[in-house]
Amino acid sequence: MALFEPRQNQIRKQKQPISAESSSLVPESLMAEFDNLPGGGKHTPPKDFVCPITSNLFDDPVTLETGQTYERRAIQEWLERGNSTCPITRQKLQINKLPKTNYVLKRLIASWQEQNIDSVPNQSENPQPEPEPEPNMKSILPSSSSSDSVISQATIDRTMSELQLAITNLCMSEVLKESEMAVLQIERFWQEVNMDVDIHSMLSRPAVVNGFEEILFNSVDPRVLKANIFLLCEMGFKDKDVIQTLTRVDTDVECIVALFKKGLMEAVVLIYLLRPSTASLVEMDMVDSLLKVIKKQEGDLIQMCLKPKTAALLLLGQMLGSGEESIGSSIAKTLISEKMIESIVCSLGAEWAEERIAAVGILLRCMEEDGKCRNTIADKADLAPILDSFMGAGDAERFEIVRFLSELVKLNRRTLNEQVLHIIKEEGAFNTMHTLLVYLETALQDQCPIVAGLLLQLDLLVEPGKMSIYREEAMDTLISCLRNSEFPTAQLAAAETIMSLQGRFTSSGKPLTRALLLKRAGLDKSYQTLMRMEQLRNSPEESEETTPQEEEKAADNWERKMAFVLASHEFGLLFEALAECIKSRYASLCSACFVSATWLIQMLNVFPDTGIQGAARVCLLKRFVSIFKSAKDVEDKALSLLALSVFIHDPEGLCDLRSSMKEIMKGLRELKKLSPLASQMLKVFSKGSGSCSQDFWSHKELVQVDCSENGEVLSIAYFKDKIFSGHSDGTIKVWTGRGSILHPIQEVREHTKAVTALAILHPGERLYSGSLDRTTRVWSVDDEVMHCVQVHDMKDQVHKLVVANSISCYIPQGAGVKIHSWNGGSKSLNTSKSVKCLALVCGKLYCGCHDNSIQEIDLATETLSTIQSGSRKLIGKANSVHALQVHNGLIYSASPPLDGAAVKIWNASNHRMVGSLPTVLDVRSMAISSELIYLGCKGGIVEIWGREKNNRVETLQSSKNGKVNCMTLDGNEEFLVIGTADGQIQAWGLS
């Protein structure tokens, strides 16, 4: 076969046809020496006294430069036939002639002969064997049932002669075919003879082993190669000296690997027996060949001392354990892509424990690389043999088994996890929980949390009782590891174990604890993203025995039981340990403990109050307040808020929170648009603030800018940390909205008359400016510099402006309101009214009019509804609606306080009045936040009212007494910015 190419650089035999003269190539003297094989007896000559070529006592020993000693005549004949290397080491010889006799060795041999004169064989003639037959030849020699049917000495001699001749041809023949036939003959002897140490010793001599190697590297006959590999494996499996002979030359190992990679699959057993280093295994790049062996049906390979699949698996496991992350990752990816997981899972039930443990290590690494394969493993694996292997395994192997089982119960379906846990608990010859408990006492510090976590899960398969030694030991171990600051790795392992005990995982085995808590805190983006990814990863063909509702119920039940066990142990002792670790300098440890503590505190709501909440409050409330106040990450703020929200239902907890109220108010305001929990806590604080409401909603003046040179400030808007102001001289100014607030950035004057309105269209990131110069300009504001991108001719002065995607609505010089399409068309609506202010929400246009009436116009149908009817002028004064805002389904209107309530509140759906603000000031502008109502009045006054109780909480006064024309809030509702009739822009911030 062309598959097996001979090794060109070390060919010592020439492939020649067999001839009658072939037997004459071996000298008779040397043939005679091969006949004198050492027998077994109590005075057998020492190995160093026997020539490795002739197997006889040395008569004239010579020691070569390689350190090997040979009979002079034997080595001389070896060299005369053209060989230039040492027969055993195969190192190249540099000598021209043989050295002198090794007289020291010769004297030692002579001394031994004198002491054992009866055991010295006569080297001049063949010794006659005993008349009884050798037991190792019985199976290949004829037998008879008659009493006098004794195996003749001639038959024994003939059989031994055949074997000796085969060995001689193997070692000495220069005809490749003869040597190949010798290999096949020897293999037949080995297969048929009941083995005895004598025949093994005949074949395991270095010279014979080297002969096998020579054929292995030069033959191209698959039968010969397989027979050769078989013999070397069988001998190497029984005799380490054979392996030592094979590994003396590194290139020999490389050549065996080359044969394996070319398709001689049985060679994998020999490679395993040679025990190459992990580094050399990696360099040999055998992964693909090893996978072929693992895939191969066992019946297709010859029966050997070790199954080729077993050897391949053990070598693969050794390579994965190299410690090189990139190598391990590459091999694991190959195993997964080649769909080898099921083949390796089969080895979990192998007869040999070492193979089972190697399979555990390989599968564990695959789960770490791609967690989704754990579903296949859990479905196909027989765990009983693994559990049985635990008792006889070493410490490192035991921990690998525990890690494997722990990873196996991180499936994305709770019901399947519990099924696997039941299998682990109930199968195997030993009590699994007791075995783990005993192992927990001797495991290394950083291994204990993994063992304790698995033990705790097994204990939780039944409803938690009053007492369980397994649970107590597991909990004590986890808490002890958390508190042991001298072993940060053990602390981290304990924290991550506790976090994973929540019981929900992605398909890749990652805990969902953090994402689920964020969802409960109102920030469900991370959770929804994970769920979408899970749906994409999971094949639609995968059949599920349970419904999502059943899975969720099982997950909730598990979470409730586990949280109760963790939180209630020793009256909340775990909270104290978590509090200590949250202060750790190691970020990963701090994060894991933070998430675990948040989860357990959040679960306190579902437990009866047994005092555990008090322990949690004492240990963690101040820490969570500190995190909420200082955290820059929104998700960390949300998680700490989730924990803090639990304590507002406890009178003592609420009291403690009120003492820290000022510290957390800013964070609550930042989060209230993202999390309903923030709004709930703000409401709780505001309800209980009472006389302290002014402190609760305190505002601090930040800056005031004089723009009187540009006339009145008629309009103001806030967008993306920028403030835009429109002035009566046609100027638009851009200011910073963060940090150094109201720091000027840009000033443009493209309008020729007053800029009366500024409106933001958020989806398109455009600013619209309406002006008395009868134009509306569209500005791009997403860049650092604002620039005009479009000008619309409105055909009339623009006094107030609101915009939507395709239209704008504005108040013209005359009566009514005009609807202008960005395509150029326009029409008038509500022409019977003199409109003073506008608001546009969801296709509904709200008009506040000069006669104190309020209308709602459906722009789709142009139908008009009256919210408040108009009234006549009183004492010659108009009772105009000056400001109109729509917020969260409520309409806020502001007009002179002739009836004692300047601001009225209406339900936008049924137009019923639901409240009012009894201010006596003349309100000219409004801004609404989620908690407060800001009223801009004449005289530079800003009144602040609470939305919850409609009560006045604070009054602000601008430095000058100009009328407040306009006002706006920043996106987080932290800053209020006003523009006045005397050209001032002023900003306040919540303090």
GROMACS .gro file of N, CA, C and O in nm, residues 761-843:
model
  332
  761LEU      N    1  -3.773   6.725   1.748
  761LEU     CA    2  -3.830   6.601   1.695
  761LEU      C    3  -3.727   6.491   1.721
  761LEU      O    4  -3.627   6.480   1.650
  762HIS      N    5  -3.750   6.409   1.824
  762HIS     CA    6  -3.648   6.317   1.875
  762HIS      C    7  -3.605   6.209   1.776
  762HIS      O    8  -3.485   6.185   1.762
  763PRO      N    9  -3.696   6.140   1.709
  763PRO     CA   10  -3.648   6.031   1.623
  763PRO      C   11  -3.550   6.077   1.517
  763PRO      O   12  -3.456   6.006   1.483
  764GLY      N   13  -3.572   6.198   1.462
  764GLY     CA   14  -3.484   6.246   1.356
  764GLY      C   15  -3.370   6.332   1.405
  764GLY      O   16  -3.287   6.379   1.326
  765GLU      N   17  -3.366   6.356   1.540
  765GLU     CA   18  -3.263   6.440   1.600
  765GLU      C   19  -3.253   6.574   1.528
  765GLU      O   20  -3.148   6.617   1.482
  766ARG      N   21  -3.368   6.639   1.517
  766ARG     CA   22  -3.378   6.768   1.450
  766ARG      C   23  -3.437   6.871   1.547
  766ARG      O   24  -3.526   6.842   1.626
  767LEU      N   25  -3.387   6.995   1.535
  767LEU     CA   26  -3.441   7.109   1.609
  767LEU      C   27  -3.516   7.197   1.510
  767LEU      O   28  -3.464   7.230   1.403
  768TYR      N   29  -3.639   7.235   1.546
  768TYR     CA   30  -3.720   7.321   1.461
  768TYR      C   31  -3.735   7.456   1.530
  768TYR      O   32  -3.770   7.463   1.650
  769SER      N   33  -3.709   7.564   1.458
  769SER     CA   34  -3.722   7.699   1.514
  769SER      C   35  -3.826   7.777   1.434
  769SER      O   36  -3.819   7.785   1.310
  770GLY      N   37  -3.926   7.830   1.504
  770GLY     CA   38  -4.029   7.913   1.440
  770GLY      C   39  -4.003   8.060   1.472
  770GLY      O   40  -3.963   8.095   1.583
  771SER      N   41  -4.032   8.146   1.373
  771SER     CA   42  -3.995   8.286   1.389
  771SER      C   43  -4.102   8.378   1.333
  771SER      O   44  -4.186   8.337   1.249
  772LEU      N   45  -4.098   8.503   1.379
  772LEU     CA   46  -4.187   8.605   1.324
  772LEU      C   47  -4.149   8.645   1.183
  772LEU      O   48  -4.222   8.722   1.119
  773ASP      N   49  -4.034   8.594   1.132
  773ASP     CA   50  -3.995   8.623   0.993
  773ASP      C   51  -4.066   8.531   0.894
  773ASP      O   52  -4.028   8.522   0.778
  774ARG      N   53  -4.170   8.457   0.942
  774ARG     CA   54  -4.257   8.372   0.861
  774ARG      C   55  -4.186   8.246   0.809
  774ARG      O   56  -4.227   8.188   0.709
  775THR      N   57  -4.080   8.205   0.877
  775THR     CA   58  -4.011   8.082   0.836
  775THR      C   59  -3.996   7.988   0.957
  775THR      O   60  -3.999   8.032   1.073
  776THR      N   61  -3.985   7.861   0.921
  776THR     CA   62  -3.944   7.760   1.019
  776THR      C   63  -3.817   7.695   0.966
  776THR      O   64  -3.813   7.649   0.852
  777ARG      N   65  -3.714   7.694   1.048
  777ARG     CA   66  -3.587   7.636   1.006
  777ARG      C   67  -3.566   7.501   1.077
  777ARG      O   68  -3.603   7.484   1.193
  778VAL      N   69  -3.506   7.410   1.001
  778VAL     CA   70  -3.475   7.278   1.055
  778VAL      C   71  -3.324   7.269   1.074
  778VAL      O   72  -3.247   7.296   0.979
  779TRP      N   73  -3.282   7.230   1.194
  779TRP     CA   74  -3.141   7.229   1.230
  779TRP      C   75  -3.097   7.087   1.265
  779TRP      O   76  -3.169   7.013   1.333
  780SER      N   77  -2.978   7.050   1.219
  780SER     CA   78  -2.917   6.924   1.261
  780SER      C   79  -2.840   6.949   1.389
  780SER      O   80  -2.752   7.037   1.394
  781VAL      N   81  -2.873   6.872   1.492
  781VAL     CA   82  -2.811   6.898   1.623
  781VAL      C   83  -2.736   6.778   1.677
  781VAL      O   84  -2.691   6.778   1.791
  782ASP      N   85  -2.721   6.671   1.596
  782ASP     CA   86  -2.652   6.553   1.647
  782ASP      C   87  -2.501   6.566   1.636
  782ASP      O   88  -2.428   6.486   1.693
  783ASP      N   89  -2.452   6.667   1.562
  783ASP     CA   90  -2.308   6.693   1.554
  783ASP      C   91  -2.268   6.793   1.662
  783ASP      O   92  -2.352   6.850   1.733
  784GLU      N   93  -2.137   6.815   1.672
  784GLU     CA   94  -2.090   6.912   1.770
  784GLU      C   95  -2.138   7.053   1.737
  784GLU      O   96  -2.165   7.133   1.825
  785VAL      N   97  -2.150   7.085   1.607
  785VAL     CA   98  -2.192   7.218   1.565
  785VAL      C   99  -2.330   7.209   1.500
  785VAL      O  100  -2.354   7.125   1.413
  786MET      N  101  -2.422   7.293   1.545
  786MET     CA  102  -2.557   7.296   1.487
  786MET      C  103  -2.552   7.368   1.352
  786MET      O  104  -2.486   7.471   1.337
  787HIS      N  105  -2.622   7.313   1.253
  787HIS     CA  106  -2.630   7.382   1.124
  787HIS      C  107  -2.767   7.360   1.062
  787HIS      O  108  -2.831   7.257   1.082
  788CYS      N  109  -2.810   7.461   0.984
  788CYS     CA  110  -2.942   7.458   0.924
  788CYS      C  111  -2.941   7.367   0.802
  788CYS      O  112  -2.854   7.377   0.715
  789VAL      N  113  -3.043   7.278   0.794
  789VAL     CA  114  -3.049   7.184   0.682
  789VAL      C  115  -3.170   7.210   0.593
  789VAL      O  116  -3.177   7.157   0.481
  790GLN      N  117  -3.266   7.291   0.641
  790GLN     CA  118  -3.386   7.314   0.561
  790GLN      C  119  -3.457   7.440   0.612
  790GLN      O  120  -3.455   7.471   0.730
  791VAL      N  121  -3.521   7.513   0.518
  791VAL     CA  122  -3.600   7.631   0.552
  791VAL      C  123  -3.739   7.616   0.491
  791VAL      O  124  -3.751   7.586   0.372
  792HIS      N  125  -3.843   7.635   0.574
  792HIS     CA  126  -3.981   7.625   0.527
  792HIS      C  127  -4.046   7.763   0.533
  792HIS      O  128  -4.042   7.831   0.636
  793ASP      N  129  -4.107   7.802   0.423
  793ASP     CA  130  -4.181   7.928   0.416
  793ASP      C  131  -4.322   7.903   0.470
  793ASP      O  132  -4.400   7.830   0.410
  794MET      N  133  -4.356   7.962   0.583
  794MET     CA  134  -4.483   7.934   0.651
  794MET      C  135  -4.595   8.029   0.606
  794MET      O  136  -4.710   8.009   0.646
  795LYS      N  137  -4.564   8.136   0.530
  795LYS     CA  138  -4.662   8.231   0.477
  795LYS      C  139  -4.727   8.315   0.585
  795LYS      O  140  -4.820   8.392   0.558
  796ASP      N  141  -4.682   8.301   0.710
  796ASP     CA  142  -4.741   8.376   0.820
  796ASP      C  143  -4.643   8.374   0.937
  796ASP      O  144  -4.553   8.289   0.944
  797GLN      N  145  -4.660   8.466   1.025
  797GLN     CA  146  -4.576   8.470   1.143
  797GLN      C  147  -4.601   8.344   1.229
  797GLN      O  148  -4.715   8.298   1.240
  798VAL      N  149  -4.494   8.294   1.288
  798VAL     CA  150  -4.505   8.177   1.375
  798VAL      C  151  -4.488   8.224   1.519
  798VAL      O  152  -4.382   8.274   1.558
  799HIS      N  153  -4.598   8.211   1.599
  799HIS     CA  154  -4.593   8.256   1.739
  799HIS      C  155  -4.565   8.139   1.834
  799HIS      O  156  -4.491   8.155   1.931
  800LYS      N  157  -4.627   8.024   1.813
  800LYS     CA  158  -4.597   7.902   1.888
  800LYS      C  159  -4.589   7.788   1.788
  800LYS      O  160  -4.657   7.791   1.684
  801LEU      N  161  -4.507   7.686   1.818
  801LEU     CA  162  -4.485   7.580   1.719
  801LEU      C  163  -4.474   7.444   1.790
  801LEU      O  164  -4.405   7.430   1.891
  802VAL      N  165  -4.547   7.346   1.737
  802VAL     CA  166  -4.528   7.206   1.777
  802VAL      C  167  -4.511   7.125   1.649
  802VAL      O  168  -4.566   7.161   1.544
  803VAL      N  169  -4.435   7.015   1.655
  803VAL     CA  170  -4.403   6.941   1.533
  803VAL      C  171  -4.428   6.792   1.552
  803VAL      O  172  -4.423   6.739   1.662
  804ALA      N  173  -4.457   6.725   1.439
  804ALA     CA  174  -4.466   6.580   1.430
  804ALA      C  175  -4.384   6.537   1.309
  804ALA      O  176  -4.318   6.620   1.245
  805ASN      N  177  -4.388   6.409   1.275
  805ASN     CA  178  -4.303   6.358   1.167
  805ASN      C  179  -4.328   6.428   1.034
  805ASN      O  180  -4.235   6.459   0.961
  806SER      N  181  -4.454   6.448   0.998
  806SER     CA  182  -4.486   6.500   0.865
  806SER      C  183  -4.545   6.639   0.865
  806SER      O  184  -4.563   6.700   0.759
  807ILE      N  185  -4.580   6.690   0.982
  807ILE     CA  186  -4.646   6.821   0.988
  807ILE      C  187  -4.591   6.905   1.101
  807ILE      O  188  -4.523   6.855   1.192
  808SER      N  189  -4.629   7.032   1.096
  808SER     CA  190  -4.608   7.122   1.209
  808SER      C  191  -4.738   7.197   1.232
  808SER      O  192  -4.817   7.218   1.140
  809CYS      N  193  -4.763   7.234   1.357
  809CYS     CA  194  -4.880   7.312   1.392
  809CYS      C  195  -4.830   7.441   1.459
  809CYS      O  196  -4.746   7.434   1.549
  810TYR      N  197  -4.883   7.554   1.415
  810TYR     CA  198  -4.834   7.678   1.472
  810TYR      C  199  -4.946   7.779   1.485
  810TYR      O  200  -5.051   7.769   1.419
  811ILE      N  201  -4.923   7.875   1.572
  811ILE     CA  202  -5.020   7.983   1.592
  811ILE      C  203  -4.979   8.099   1.501
  811ILE      O  204  -4.869   8.152   1.513
  812PRO      N  205  -5.069   8.139   1.409
  812PRO     CA  206  -5.035   8.248   1.317
  812PRO      C  207  -5.066   8.385   1.380
  812PRO      O  208  -5.105   8.394   1.497
  813GLN      N  209  -5.052   8.489   1.297
  813GLN     CA  210  -5.081   8.624   1.345
  813GLN      C  211  -5.230   8.641   1.375
  813GLN      O  212  -5.267   8.708   1.470
  814GLY      N  213  -5.315   8.580   1.297
  814GLY     CA  214  -5.459   8.595   1.315
  814GLY      C  215  -5.519   8.484   1.399
  814GLY      O  216  -5.452   8.423   1.484
  815ALA      N  217  -5.647   8.454   1.373
  815ALA     CA  218  -5.721   8.356   1.451
  815ALA      C  219  -5.688   8.214   1.405
  815ALA      O  220  -5.636   8.190   1.296
  816GLY      N  221  -5.725   8.117   1.495
  816GLY     CA  222  -5.711   7.977   1.462
  816GLY      C  223  -5.568   7.925   1.477
  816GLY      O  224  -5.480   7.989   1.534
  817VAL      N  225  -5.549   7.805   1.423
  817VAL     CA  226  -5.419   7.741   1.424
  817VAL      C  227  -5.395   7.685   1.285
  817VAL      O  228  -5.489   7.640   1.218
  818LYS      N  229  -5.273   7.690   1.238
  818LYS     CA  230  -5.242   7.642   1.104
  818LYS      C  231  -5.166   7.509   1.111
  818LYS      O  232  -5.076   7.492   1.194
  819ILE      N  233  -5.205   7.419   1.019
  819ILE     CA  234  -5.138   7.290   1.005
  819ILE      C  235  -5.057   7.297   0.877
  819ILE      O  236  -5.112   7.313   0.768
  820HIS      N  237  -4.926   7.284   0.891
  820HIS     CA  238  -4.837   7.297   0.774
  820HIS      C  239  -4.770   7.162   0.747
  820HIS      O  240  -4.707   7.103   0.836
  821SER      N  241  -4.788   7.113   0.623
  821SER     CA  242  -4.721   6.989   0.583
  821SER      C  243  -4.580   7.022   0.537
  821SER      O  244  -4.558   7.123   0.468
  822TRP      N  245  -4.486   6.936   0.572
  822TRP     CA  246  -4.347   6.961   0.529
  822TRP      C  247  -4.334   6.951   0.377
  822TRP      O  248  -4.235   6.996   0.321
  823ASN      N  249  -4.437   6.897   0.313
  823ASN     CA  250  -4.436   6.892   0.166
  823ASN      C  251  -4.477   7.025   0.103
  823ASN      O  252  -4.469   7.041  -0.019
  824GLY      N  253  -4.529   7.118   0.186
  824GLY     CA  254  -4.560   7.251   0.133
  824GLY      C  255  -4.702   7.297   0.154
  824GLY      O  256  -4.729   7.417   0.157
  825GLY      N  257  -4.799   7.208   0.169
  825GLY     CA  258  -4.938   7.247   0.186
  825GLY      C  259  -4.968   7.292   0.328
  825GLY      O  260  -4.899   7.257   0.423
  826SER      N  261  -5.076   7.371   0.346
  826SER     CA  262  -5.115   7.416   0.479
  826SER      C  263  -5.266   7.442   0.482
  826SER      O  264  -5.328   7.463   0.378
  827LYS      N  265  -5.325   7.436   0.601
  827LYS     CA  266  -5.467   7.467   0.619
  827LYS      C  267  -5.488   7.518   0.760
  827LYS      O  268  -5.406   7.495   0.851
  828SER      N  269  -5.602   7.585   0.780
  828SER     CA  270  -5.633   7.645   0.909
  828SER      C  271  -5.742   7.564   0.979
  828SER      O  272  -5.835   7.515   0.915
  829LEU      N  273  -5.731   7.553   1.109
  829LEU     CA  274  -5.832   7.487   1.192
  829LEU      C  275  -5.867   7.577   1.310
  829LEU      O  276  -5.787   7.663   1.351
  830ASN      N  277  -5.984   7.551   1.369
  830ASN     CA  278  -6.028   7.625   1.488
  830ASN      C  279  -6.023   7.776   1.466
  830ASN      O  280  -5.976   7.852   1.551
  831THR      N  281  -6.070   7.820   1.351
  831THR     CA  282  -6.057   7.960   1.310
  831THR      C  283  -6.144   8.056   1.391
  831THR      O  284  -6.126   8.177   1.383
  832SER      N  285  -6.235   8.002   1.469
  832SER     CA  286  -6.321   8.089   1.550
  832SER      C  287  -6.256   8.130   1.680
  832SER      O  288  -6.312   8.208   1.756
  833LYS      N  289  -6.140   8.076   1.708
  833LYS     CA  290  -6.073   8.103   1.834
  833LYS      C  291  -5.939   8.173   1.812
  833LYS      O  292  -5.871   8.150   1.711
  834SER      N  293  -5.905   8.254   1.910
  834SER     CA  294  -5.773   8.316   1.911
  834SER      C  295  -5.686   8.231   2.003
  834SER      O  296  -5.695   8.236   2.125
  835VAL      N  297  -5.602   8.147   1.942
  835VAL     CA  298  -5.525   8.048   2.016
  835VAL      C  299  -5.400   8.113   2.076
  835VAL      O  300  -5.329   8.189   2.008
  836LYS      N  301  -5.373   8.083   2.202
  836LYS     CA  302  -5.257   8.140   2.272
  836LYS      C  303  -5.146   8.038   2.297
  836LYS      O  304  -5.030   8.074   2.308
  837CYS      N  305  -5.181   7.909   2.310
  837CYS     CA  306  -5.079   7.806   2.338
  837CYS      C  307  -5.124   7.673   2.278
  837CYS      O  308  -5.243   7.651   2.255
  838LEU      N  309  -5.024   7.583   2.256
  838LEU     CA  310  -5.049   7.456   2.189
  838LEU      C  311  -4.978   7.342   2.262
  838LEU      O  312  -4.875   7.362   2.327
  839ALA      N  313  -5.037   7.222   2.242
  839ALA     CA  314  -4.968   7.098   2.282
  839ALA      C  315  -5.012   6.989   2.185
  839ALA      O  316  -5.129   6.983   2.146
  840LEU      N  317  -4.920   6.904   2.144
  840LEU     CA  318  -4.948   6.798   2.046
  840LEU      C  319  -4.902   6.664   2.104
  840LEU      O  320  -4.784   6.645   2.134
  841VAL      N  321  -4.997   6.571   2.120
  841VAL     CA  322  -4.966   6.439   2.176
  841VAL      C  323  -5.047   6.334   2.101
  841VAL      O  324  -5.171   6.343   2.095
  842CYS      N  325  -4.978   6.236   2.041
  842CYS     CA  326  -5.041   6.119   1.978
  842CYS      C  327  -5.151   6.158   1.879
  842CYS      O  328  -5.263   6.103   1.881
  843GLY      N  329  -5.121   6.254   1.792
  843GLY     CA  330  -5.218   6.293   1.688
  843GLY      C  331  -5.331   6.381   1.738
  843GLY      O  332  -5.423   6.412   1.662
   0.00000   0.00000   0.00000
